[in-house]
GROMACS .gro file of C-alpha atoms in nm:
model
  399
    1MET     CA    1  -8.555   4.426  -9.299
    2ALA     CA    2  -8.708   4.171  -9.533
    3THR     CA    3  -9.012   3.975  -9.424
    4HIS     CA    4  -8.821   3.648  -9.447
    5VAL     CA    5  -8.449   3.609  -9.397
    6ARG     CA    6  -8.256   3.402  -9.648
    7ARG     CA    7  -8.015   3.176  -9.465
    8ALA     CA    8  -7.806   2.874  -9.549
    9PHE     CA    9  -7.852   2.536  -9.385
   10LYS     CA   10  -7.538   2.326  -9.403
   11TYR     CA   11  -7.538   1.945  -9.383
   12ARG     CA   12  -7.289   1.670  -9.420
   13PHE     CA   13  -7.347   1.403  -9.684
   14TYR     CA   14  -7.182   1.082  -9.800
   15PRO     CA   15  -7.158   1.049 -10.179
   16THR     CA   16  -7.132   0.724 -10.369
   17ASP     CA   17  -6.816   0.656 -10.567
   18ALA     CA   18  -6.985   0.775 -10.886
   19GLN     CA   19  -7.114   1.092 -10.721
   20ALA     CA   20  -6.773   1.167 -10.567
   21ALA     CA   21  -6.607   1.125 -10.906
   22GLU     CA   22  -6.865   1.353 -11.073
   23LEU     CA   23  -6.824   1.621 -10.807
   24SER     CA   24  -6.445   1.602 -10.824
   25ARG     CA   25  -6.464   1.657 -11.201
   26THR     CA   26  -6.697   1.949 -11.144
   27PHE     CA   27  -6.462   2.105 -10.889
   28GLY     CA   28  -6.174   2.078 -11.134
   29CYS     CA   29  -6.375   2.231 -11.420
   30VAL     CA   30  -6.497   2.515 -11.198
   31ARG     CA   31  -6.140   2.594 -11.099
   32LYS     CA   32  -6.022   2.573 -11.461
   33VAL     CA   33  -6.291   2.809 -11.590
   34TYR     CA   34  -6.232   3.058 -11.309
   35ASN     CA   35  -5.858   3.071 -11.377
   36MET     CA   36  -5.901   3.100 -11.753
   37ALA     CA   37  -6.154   3.383 -11.718
   38LEU     CA   38  -5.932   3.563 -11.469
   39ALA     CA   39  -5.633   3.531 -11.703
   40ALA     CA   40  -5.840   3.660 -11.996
   41ARG     CA   41  -5.964   3.962 -11.802
   42THR     CA   42  -5.616   4.040 -11.672
   43GLU     CA   43  -5.460   4.012 -12.017
   44ALA     CA   44  -5.729   4.227 -12.178
   45TRP     CA   45  -5.664   4.508 -11.932
   46ALA     CA   46  -5.284   4.479 -11.944
   47LEU     CA   47  -5.262   4.477 -12.325
   48ARG     CA   48  -5.563   4.678 -12.443
   49GLN     CA   49  -5.686   4.862 -12.132
   50GLU     CA   50  -6.018   4.681 -12.186
   51ARG     CA   51  -6.253   4.575 -11.911
   52ILE     CA   52  -6.427   4.243 -11.973
   53ASN     CA   53  -6.753   4.176 -11.789
   54TYR     CA   54  -6.948   3.863 -11.706
   55ASN     CA   55  -7.131   3.854 -12.041
   56ALA     CA   56  -6.802   3.850 -12.230
   57THR     CA   57  -6.657   3.569 -12.018
   58SER     CA   58  -6.980   3.372 -12.060
   59ALA     CA   59  -6.938   3.397 -12.438
   60MET     CA   60  -6.578   3.284 -12.395
   61LEU     CA   61  -6.696   2.979 -12.203
   62THR     CA   62  -6.922   2.882 -12.492
   63ALA     CA   63  -6.629   2.908 -12.730
   64TRP     CA   64  -6.398   2.713 -12.500
   65LYS     CA   65  -6.641   2.422 -12.487
   66LYS     CA   66  -6.623   2.392 -12.867
   67THR     CA   67  -6.246   2.346 -12.871
   68GLU     CA   68  -6.091   2.001 -12.869
   69GLU     CA   69  -5.861   2.058 -12.570
   70LEU     CA   70  -6.145   2.193 -12.352
   71ALA     CA   71  -6.423   1.962 -12.467
   72PHE     CA   72  -6.420   1.798 -12.122
   73LEU     CA   73  -6.605   2.103 -11.989
   74ASN     CA   74  -6.917   1.960 -12.155
   75ASP     CA   75  -6.903   1.654 -11.931
   76VAL     CA   76  -7.015   1.844 -11.621
   77SER     CA   77  -7.316   2.061 -11.550
   78SER     CA   78  -7.293   2.408 -11.704
   79VAL     CA   79  -7.459   2.572 -11.401
   80PRO     CA   80  -7.155   2.566 -11.167
   81LEU     CA   81  -6.937   2.694 -11.452
   82GLN     CA   82  -7.165   2.993 -11.507
   83GLN     CA   83  -7.181   3.054 -11.133
   84THR     CA   84  -6.803   3.068 -11.100
   85LEU     CA   85  -6.798   3.339 -11.368
   86ARG     CA   86  -7.052   3.534 -11.161
   87HIS     CA   87  -6.830   3.489 -10.856
   88LEU     CA   88  -6.536   3.627 -11.052
   89GLN     CA   89  -6.747   3.925 -11.155
   90GLY     CA   90  -6.830   3.984 -10.789
   91ALA     CA   91  -6.462   3.964 -10.698
   92PHE     CA   92  -6.377   4.233 -10.955
   93THR     CA   93  -6.667   4.448 -10.834
   94ASN     CA   94  -6.528   4.433 -10.481
   95PHE     CA   95  -6.178   4.510 -10.611
   96PHE     CA   96  -6.285   4.819 -10.803
   97ALA     CA   97  -6.487   4.934 -10.499
   98ARG     CA   98  -6.168   4.890 -10.289
   99ARG     CA   99  -6.332   4.634 -10.063
  100ALA     CA  100  -6.091   4.356 -10.157
  101LYS     CA  101  -5.760   4.283 -10.324
  102TYR     CA  102  -5.718   4.182 -10.686
  103PRO     CA  103  -5.866   3.834 -10.751
  104ARG     CA  104  -5.618   3.547 -10.726
  105PHE     CA  105  -5.596   3.226 -10.923
  106LYS     CA  106  -5.742   2.914 -10.764
  107SER     CA  107  -5.491   2.651 -10.659
  108ARG     CA  108  -5.562   2.280 -10.688
  109LYS     CA  109  -5.400   2.213 -10.350
  110ARG     CA  110  -5.495   2.517 -10.145
  111SER     CA  111  -5.824   2.650 -10.278
  112ARG     CA  112  -6.157   2.535 -10.142
  113ASN     CA  113  -6.331   2.270 -10.351
  114SER     CA  114  -6.686   2.390 -10.411
  115ALA     CA  115  -6.952   2.416 -10.677
  116GLU     CA  116  -7.271   2.623 -10.670
  117TYR     CA  117  -7.596   2.511 -10.833
  118THR     CA  118  -7.898   2.730 -10.901
  119THR     CA  119  -8.254   2.598 -10.940
  120SER     CA  120  -8.190   2.473 -11.294
  121GLY     CA  121  -7.904   2.256 -11.172
  122PHE     CA  122  -8.075   2.046 -10.905
  123ARG     CA  123  -8.405   1.886 -10.806
  124PHE     CA  124  -8.536   1.896 -10.450
  125ARG     CA  125  -8.845   1.684 -10.389
  126ALA     CA  126  -8.979   1.509 -10.081
  127GLY     CA  127  -8.667   1.590  -9.884
  128LYS     CA  128  -8.433   1.441 -10.146
  129LEU     CA  129  -8.173   1.645 -10.334
  130THR     CA  130  -8.052   1.535 -10.675
  131LEU     CA  131  -7.787   1.735 -10.860
  132ALA     CA  132  -7.752   1.771 -11.237
  133LYS     CA  133  -7.567   1.487 -11.413
  134MET     CA  134  -7.658   1.250 -11.127
  135SER     CA  135  -7.920   0.976 -11.124
  136GLU     CA  136  -7.940   0.925 -10.746
  137PRO     CA  137  -8.009   1.174 -10.467
  138LEU     CA  138  -7.737   1.268 -10.221
  139ASP     CA  139  -7.720   1.075  -9.894
  140ILE     CA  140  -7.760   1.378  -9.665
  141VAL     CA  141  -7.750   1.360  -9.286
  142TRP     CA  142  -8.039   1.590  -9.190
  143SER     CA  143  -7.898   1.700  -8.854
  144ARG     CA  144  -8.166   1.971  -8.826
  145PRO     CA  145  -8.489   2.021  -9.018
  146LEU     CA  146  -8.529   2.271  -9.296
  147PRO     CA  147  -8.805   2.533  -9.257
  148GLU     CA  148  -9.145   2.397  -9.345
  149ALA     CA  149  -9.218   2.399  -9.719
  150ALA     CA  150  -8.866   2.527  -9.785
  151SER     CA  151  -8.762   2.562 -10.148
  152PRO     CA  152  -8.384   2.606 -10.193
  153SER     CA  153  -8.282   2.876 -10.436
  154THR     CA  154  -7.914   2.783 -10.434
  155VAL     CA  155  -7.724   2.468 -10.342
  156THR     CA  156  -7.350   2.471 -10.276
  157VAL     CA  157  -7.154   2.147 -10.256
  158SER     CA  158  -6.808   2.154 -10.099
  159GLN     CA  159  -6.533   1.928  -9.970
  160ASP     CA  160  -6.296   2.041  -9.695
  161ALA     CA  161  -5.930   1.950  -9.649
  162ALA     CA  162  -6.027   1.668  -9.415
  163GLY     CA  163  -6.219   1.500  -9.699
  164ARG     CA  164  -6.563   1.569  -9.554
  165TRP     CA  165  -6.846   1.650  -9.796
  166PHE     CA  166  -7.098   1.925  -9.722
  167VAL     CA  167  -7.405   2.065  -9.893
  168SER     CA  168  -7.544   2.408  -9.814
  169LEU     CA  169  -7.904   2.498  -9.905
  170LEU     CA  170  -8.006   2.864  -9.924
  171VAL     CA  171  -8.372   2.903  -9.822
  172GLU     CA  172  -8.607   3.160  -9.676
  173ASP     CA  173  -8.657   3.106  -9.304
  174PRO     CA  174  -8.988   3.253  -9.177
  175ALA     CA  175  -8.888   3.160  -8.820
  176VAL     CA  176  -8.631   3.441  -8.810
  177GLN     CA  177  -8.826   3.748  -8.704
  178PRO     CA  178  -8.733   4.063  -8.510
  179LEU     CA  179  -8.744   4.003  -8.136
  180PRO     CA  180  -8.951   4.225  -7.907
  181ALA     CA  181  -8.773   4.554  -7.847
  182GLY     CA  182  -8.606   4.593  -7.511
  183GLY     CA  183  -8.407   4.860  -7.336
  184ARG     CA  184  -8.114   4.648  -7.226
  185ALA     CA  185  -7.768   4.745  -7.352
  186VAL     CA  186  -7.432   4.579  -7.297
  187GLY     CA  187  -7.071   4.675  -7.358
  188ILE     CA  188  -6.840   4.397  -7.479
  189ASP     CA  189  -6.464   4.395  -7.434
  190ALA     CA  190  -6.275   4.125  -7.627
  191GLY     CA  191  -5.971   3.973  -7.464
  192LEU     CA  192  -5.745   3.671  -7.433
  193ASP     CA  193  -5.752   3.581  -7.063
  194HIS     CA  194  -6.131   3.583  -7.106
  195LEU     CA  195  -6.285   3.568  -7.450
  196LEU     CA  196  -6.538   3.841  -7.365
  197THR     CA  197  -6.599   4.066  -7.067
  198LEU     CA  198  -6.940   4.230  -7.038
  199SER     CA  199  -7.023   4.562  -6.878
  200THR     CA  200  -7.242   4.370  -6.634
  201GLY     CA  201  -6.927   4.219  -6.485
  202GLU     CA  202  -6.978   3.877  -6.645
  203LYS     CA  203  -6.671   3.716  -6.798
  204ILE     CA  204  -6.701   3.453  -7.070
  205ALA     CA  205  -6.417   3.203  -7.059
  206ASN     CA  206  -6.180   3.163  -7.351
  207PRO     CA  207  -6.190   2.790  -7.444
  208ARG     CA  208  -5.853   2.814  -7.627
  209HIS     CA  209  -5.945   2.533  -7.865
  210GLU     CA  210  -5.617   2.546  -8.056
  211ARG     CA  211  -5.409   2.525  -7.737
  212ARG     CA  212  -5.607   2.224  -7.615
  213ASP     CA  213  -5.528   2.034  -7.935
  214ARG     CA  214  -5.179   2.177  -7.988
  215ALA     CA  215  -4.997   1.856  -7.888
  216ARG     CA  216  -5.219   1.646  -8.114
  217LEU     CA  217  -5.167   1.889  -8.402
  218ALA     CA  218  -4.789   1.894  -8.352
  219ARG     CA  219  -4.774   1.515  -8.351
  220ALA     CA  220  -4.975   1.494  -8.674
  221GLN     CA  221  -4.756   1.758  -8.839
  222ARG     CA  222  -4.439   1.573  -8.737
  223ASP     CA  223  -4.576   1.255  -8.892
  224LEU     CA  224  -4.652   1.447  -9.211
  225ALA     CA  225  -4.302   1.597  -9.223
  226ARG     CA  226  -4.147   1.249  -9.212
  227LYS     CA  227  -4.338   1.129  -9.518
  228ALA     CA  228  -4.171   1.139  -9.859
  229LYS     CA  229  -4.256   1.440 -10.072
  230GLY     CA  230  -4.507   1.394 -10.349
  231ASN     CA  231  -4.859   1.258 -10.380
  232GLY     CA  232  -4.805   0.916 -10.227
  233ALA     CA  233  -5.076   0.736 -10.031
  234ASN     CA  234  -4.890   0.760  -9.701
  235ARG     CA  235  -4.834   1.134  -9.734
  236LEU     CA  236  -5.198   1.185  -9.835
  237LYS     CA  237  -5.309   0.991  -9.527
  238ALA     CA  238  -5.081   1.194  -9.299
  239ARG     CA  239  -5.203   1.520  -9.456
  240ARG     CA  240  -5.561   1.412  -9.395
  241LYS     CA  241  -5.482   1.357  -9.024
  242VAL     CA  242  -5.350   1.711  -8.993
  243ALA     CA  243  -5.660   1.844  -9.167
  244ASN     CA  244  -5.881   1.646  -8.928
  245VAL     CA  245  -5.722   1.815  -8.626
  246HIS     CA  246  -5.764   2.160  -8.783
  247ALA     CA  247  -6.128   2.079  -8.867
  248ARG     CA  248  -6.193   1.967  -8.509
  249ILE     CA  249  -6.051   2.295  -8.375
  250ALA     CA  250  -6.248   2.509  -8.620
  251ASP     CA  251  -6.575   2.324  -8.561
  252ARG     CA  252  -6.556   2.360  -8.183
  253ARG     CA  253  -6.457   2.727  -8.206
  254ARG     CA  254  -6.743   2.806  -8.444
  255ASP     CA  255  -6.995   2.620  -8.229
  256HIS     CA  256  -6.890   2.814  -7.919
  257LEU     CA  257  -6.909   3.149  -8.097
  258HIS     CA  258  -7.255   3.068  -8.232
  259LYS     CA  259  -7.384   2.993  -7.883
  260VAL     CA  260  -7.230   3.308  -7.732
  261THR     CA  261  -7.346   3.548  -8.005
  262THR     CA  262  -7.698   3.404  -8.014
  263ARG     CA  263  -7.734   3.451  -7.638
  264LEU     CA  264  -7.603   3.807  -7.647
  265VAL     CA  265  -7.834   3.908  -7.932
  266ARG     CA  266  -8.140   3.753  -7.769
  267GLU     CA  267  -8.077   3.914  -7.429
  268ASN     CA  268  -7.978   4.268  -7.536
  269GLN     CA  269  -8.127   4.535  -7.759
  270THR     CA  270  -7.801   4.731  -7.802
  271LEU     CA  271  -7.458   4.573  -7.823
  272VAL     CA  272  -7.147   4.791  -7.812
  273ILE     CA  273  -6.811   4.654  -7.928
  274GLU     CA  274  -6.467   4.785  -8.019
  275ASP     CA  275  -6.370   4.846  -8.382
  276LEU     CA  276  -6.057   4.633  -8.355
  277SER     CA  277  -5.812   4.600  -8.643
  278VAL     CA  278  -5.744   4.229  -8.603
  279ARG     CA  279  -5.520   4.219  -8.910
  280ASN     CA  280  -5.281   4.467  -8.750
  281LEU     CA  281  -5.298   4.295  -8.412
  282LEU     CA  282  -5.188   3.969  -8.572
  283ARG     CA  283  -4.851   4.128  -8.649
  284ASN     CA  284  -4.764   4.086  -8.282
  285GLY     CA  285  -4.553   3.772  -8.293
  286LYS     CA  286  -4.608   3.689  -7.928
  287LEU     CA  287  -4.987   3.715  -7.933
  288SER     CA  288  -5.080   3.634  -8.293
  289ARG     CA  289  -5.149   3.266  -8.221
  290ALA     CA  290  -5.374   3.344  -7.926
  291ILE     CA  291  -5.555   3.620  -8.117
  292SER     CA  292  -5.619   3.386  -8.410
  293ASP     CA  293  -5.754   3.124  -8.171
  294ALA     CA  294  -5.992   3.379  -8.015
  295ALA     CA  295  -6.140   3.456  -8.362
  296TRP     CA  296  -6.248   3.813  -8.284
  297SER     CA  297  -6.332   3.887  -8.648
  298GLU     CA  298  -6.561   3.584  -8.672
  299PHE     CA  299  -6.727   3.685  -8.346
  300ARG     CA  300  -6.803   4.033  -8.479
  301SER     CA  301  -6.932   3.898  -8.810
  302MET     CA  302  -7.173   3.662  -8.634
  303LEU     CA  303  -7.287   3.934  -8.397
  304GLU     CA  304  -7.362   4.175  -8.680
  305TYR     CA  305  -7.566   3.946  -8.904
  306LYS     CA  306  -7.762   3.801  -8.612
  307ALA     CA  307  -7.837   4.151  -8.486
  308GLN     CA  308  -7.968   4.237  -8.832
  309TRP     CA  309  -8.186   3.925  -8.831
  310TYR     CA  310  -8.344   3.995  -8.494
  311GLY     CA  311  -8.373   4.374  -8.506
  312ARG     CA  312  -8.091   4.455  -8.265
  313ASP     CA  313  -7.839   4.741  -8.280
  314VAL     CA  314  -7.462   4.700  -8.295
  315ILE     CA  315  -7.247   5.004  -8.218
  316ALA     CA  316  -6.870   5.001  -8.268
  317VAL     CA  317  -6.643   5.229  -8.066
  318ASP     CA  318  -6.335   5.365  -8.239
  319ARG     CA  319  -6.025   5.153  -8.183
  320TRP     CA  320  -5.829   5.446  -8.034
  321PHE     CA  321  -6.084   5.508  -7.761
  322PRO     CA  322  -5.887   5.461  -7.432
  323SER     CA  323  -6.135   5.222  -7.275
  324SER     CA  324  -5.879   5.052  -7.051
  325LYS     CA  325  -5.706   5.367  -6.925
  326LEU     CA  326  -6.025   5.565  -6.862
  327CYS     CA  327  -6.182   5.556  -6.516
  328SER     CA  328  -6.549   5.470  -6.555
  329ASN     CA  329  -6.625   5.648  -6.227
  330CYS     CA  330  -6.460   5.991  -6.260
  331GLY     CA  331  -6.343   5.998  -6.624
  332THR     CA  332  -5.972   6.039  -6.550
  333VAL     CA  333  -5.738   5.895  -6.816
  334GLN     CA  334  -5.425   5.720  -6.691
  335ASN     CA  335  -5.096   5.793  -6.867
  336LYS     CA  336  -4.988   5.430  -6.904
  337MET     CA  337  -5.163   5.096  -6.872
  338PRO     CA  338  -4.940   4.796  -6.962
  339LEU     CA  339  -5.112   4.469  -7.050
  340SER     CA  340  -4.967   4.314  -6.735
  341VAL     CA  341  -5.184   4.541  -6.519
  342ARG     CA  342  -5.515   4.359  -6.459
  343THR     CA  343  -5.646   4.567  -6.169
  344TRP     CA  344  -5.571   4.929  -6.086
  345THR     CA  345  -5.685   5.202  -5.849
  346CYS     CA  346  -5.782   5.546  -5.974
  347GLY     CA  347  -5.705   5.869  -5.788
  348CYS     CA  348  -6.072   5.891  -5.697
  349GLY     CA  349  -6.027   5.580  -5.482
  350VAL     CA  350  -6.213   5.329  -5.700
  351THR     CA  351  -6.036   5.000  -5.776
  352HIS     CA  352  -6.110   4.868  -6.125
  353ASP     CA  353  -6.089   4.532  -6.291
  354ARG     CA  354  -5.921   4.624  -6.619
  355ASP     CA  355  -6.157   4.434  -6.848
  356VAL     CA  356  -6.481   4.518  -6.666
  357ASN     CA  357  -6.384   4.886  -6.658
  358ALA     CA  358  -6.310   4.877  -7.032
  359ALA     CA  359  -6.647   4.715  -7.105
  360ARG     CA  360  -6.829   4.982  -6.905
  361ASN     CA  361  -6.645   5.260  -7.087
  362ILE     CA  362  -6.724   5.098  -7.422
  363LEU     CA  363  -7.092   5.085  -7.327
  364ALA     CA  364  -7.096   5.452  -7.219
  365ALA     CA  365  -6.928   5.563  -7.542
  366GLY     CA  366  -7.167   5.356  -7.751
  367LEU     CA  367  -7.474   5.496  -7.576
  368ALA     CA  368  -7.339   5.845  -7.641
  369VAL     CA  369  -7.335   5.763  -8.012
  370SER     CA  370  -7.689   5.630  -7.994
  371ALA     CA  371  -7.809   5.943  -7.814
  372CYS     CA  372  -7.635   6.218  -8.011
  373GLY     CA  373  -7.544   6.040  -8.336
  374ALA     CA  374  -7.177   6.135  -8.321
  375GLY     CA  375  -7.037   6.014  -8.650
  376VAL     CA  376  -7.140   5.709  -8.849
  377ARG     CA  377  -6.806   5.606  -8.998
  378PRO     CA  378  -6.484   5.471  -8.847
  379GLN     CA  379  -6.251   5.760  -8.777
  380ARG     CA  380  -5.926   5.601  -8.892
  381GLU     CA  381  -5.725   5.922  -8.870
  382SER     CA  382  -5.823   5.996  -8.509
  383SER     CA  383  -5.540   6.049  -8.262
  384ARG     CA  384  -5.432   5.779  -8.022
  385THR     CA  385  -5.568   5.974  -7.728
  386GLY     CA  386  -5.895   6.068  -7.892
  387GLN     CA  387  -6.228   5.937  -7.770
  388SER     CA  388  -6.409   5.932  -8.101
  389VAL     CA  389  -6.674   5.670  -8.160
  390MET     CA  390  -6.884   5.556  -8.449
  391LYS     CA  391  -7.209   5.376  -8.507
  392GLN     CA  392  -7.199   5.045  -8.687
  393GLU     CA  393  -7.447   5.042  -8.972
  394SER     CA  394  -7.637   4.727  -9.057
  395PRO     CA  395  -7.425   4.526  -9.303
  396ARG     CA  396  -7.554   4.519  -9.658
  397ARG     CA  397  -7.469   4.227  -9.879
  398GLU     CA  398  -7.394   4.266 -10.244
  399PRO     CA  399  -7.656   4.109 -10.468
   0.00000   0.00000   0.00000
């Protein structure tokens, strides 16, 4: 683990009309360059079986700027344009490594509006951030302080569907250090009735943020559906209302997950979870909405990177491990265990709460991995009745 962790601090800001216009032009140019480079790389491979790398697309960008029809690319900072070519290179690297699908073109309506600036594209002095091509600093709401003497290495400006503007500063945070080692371990079972059930018997409630705002969202969507098609002001206003409801749901969900994961990482040295395939679970038409609202994938992602920050261990149990059907007292596996069964009694006489029993079995399987090192990769081809487990390695980010 590095001495200092690099982490992003995200803030909301309110641009002036001139700054908003400049950023909107930059977003459009970034999207244009990304799509043109992607088309060039795709065509080169389809016609000539030639792989084009970042250096070649960078040379193409220089040539594009000299043409009359693309001369407008000179009106914005060149730094975000170069960064989007690096992002495309990273997307192809992930594709060839089979970590992601083939890169897709950016849509003006659906893609995220963002632009990334490196140190040559901004100035940060005395707590004021000024981007290239701008004469005034951004009006940032400093909702939390940056680390002392922080020097951002990257600044990312974005605008969400609700029209809110955000700036993210990547800095080294010396305050993030490994916590004192402890011997406490916990098994975590993800669910819908309760968001999480711990092997200690504690159950963390599922806030169901989307369900709480479902009526408000439906009303906003009905209003949007009644507006005339096109880009009229009324339709834009109605679309913004829908986006505001979605943003409210996402913000509250993310805040809750941050609080839960931070507490779990601080209190436990070893955290054992299930290696759930959320993408496959979402194919269940009856439960897909509730599973999406629970955000199990986001929970796991937060848990893993925070565990890496603070020197904790995360162990993932194979998804086919029968944690719910296995008696944590005698080890007997039940033949069937429908989801409707919330409590059951084993032949040994012990009555189990389904979720607490599953969490305890997950913990026992994870500790077995920690003790004997049984496998370090997900065993995808394991049988449905197998009890294979695997240890979750610390995530490594691509440079």
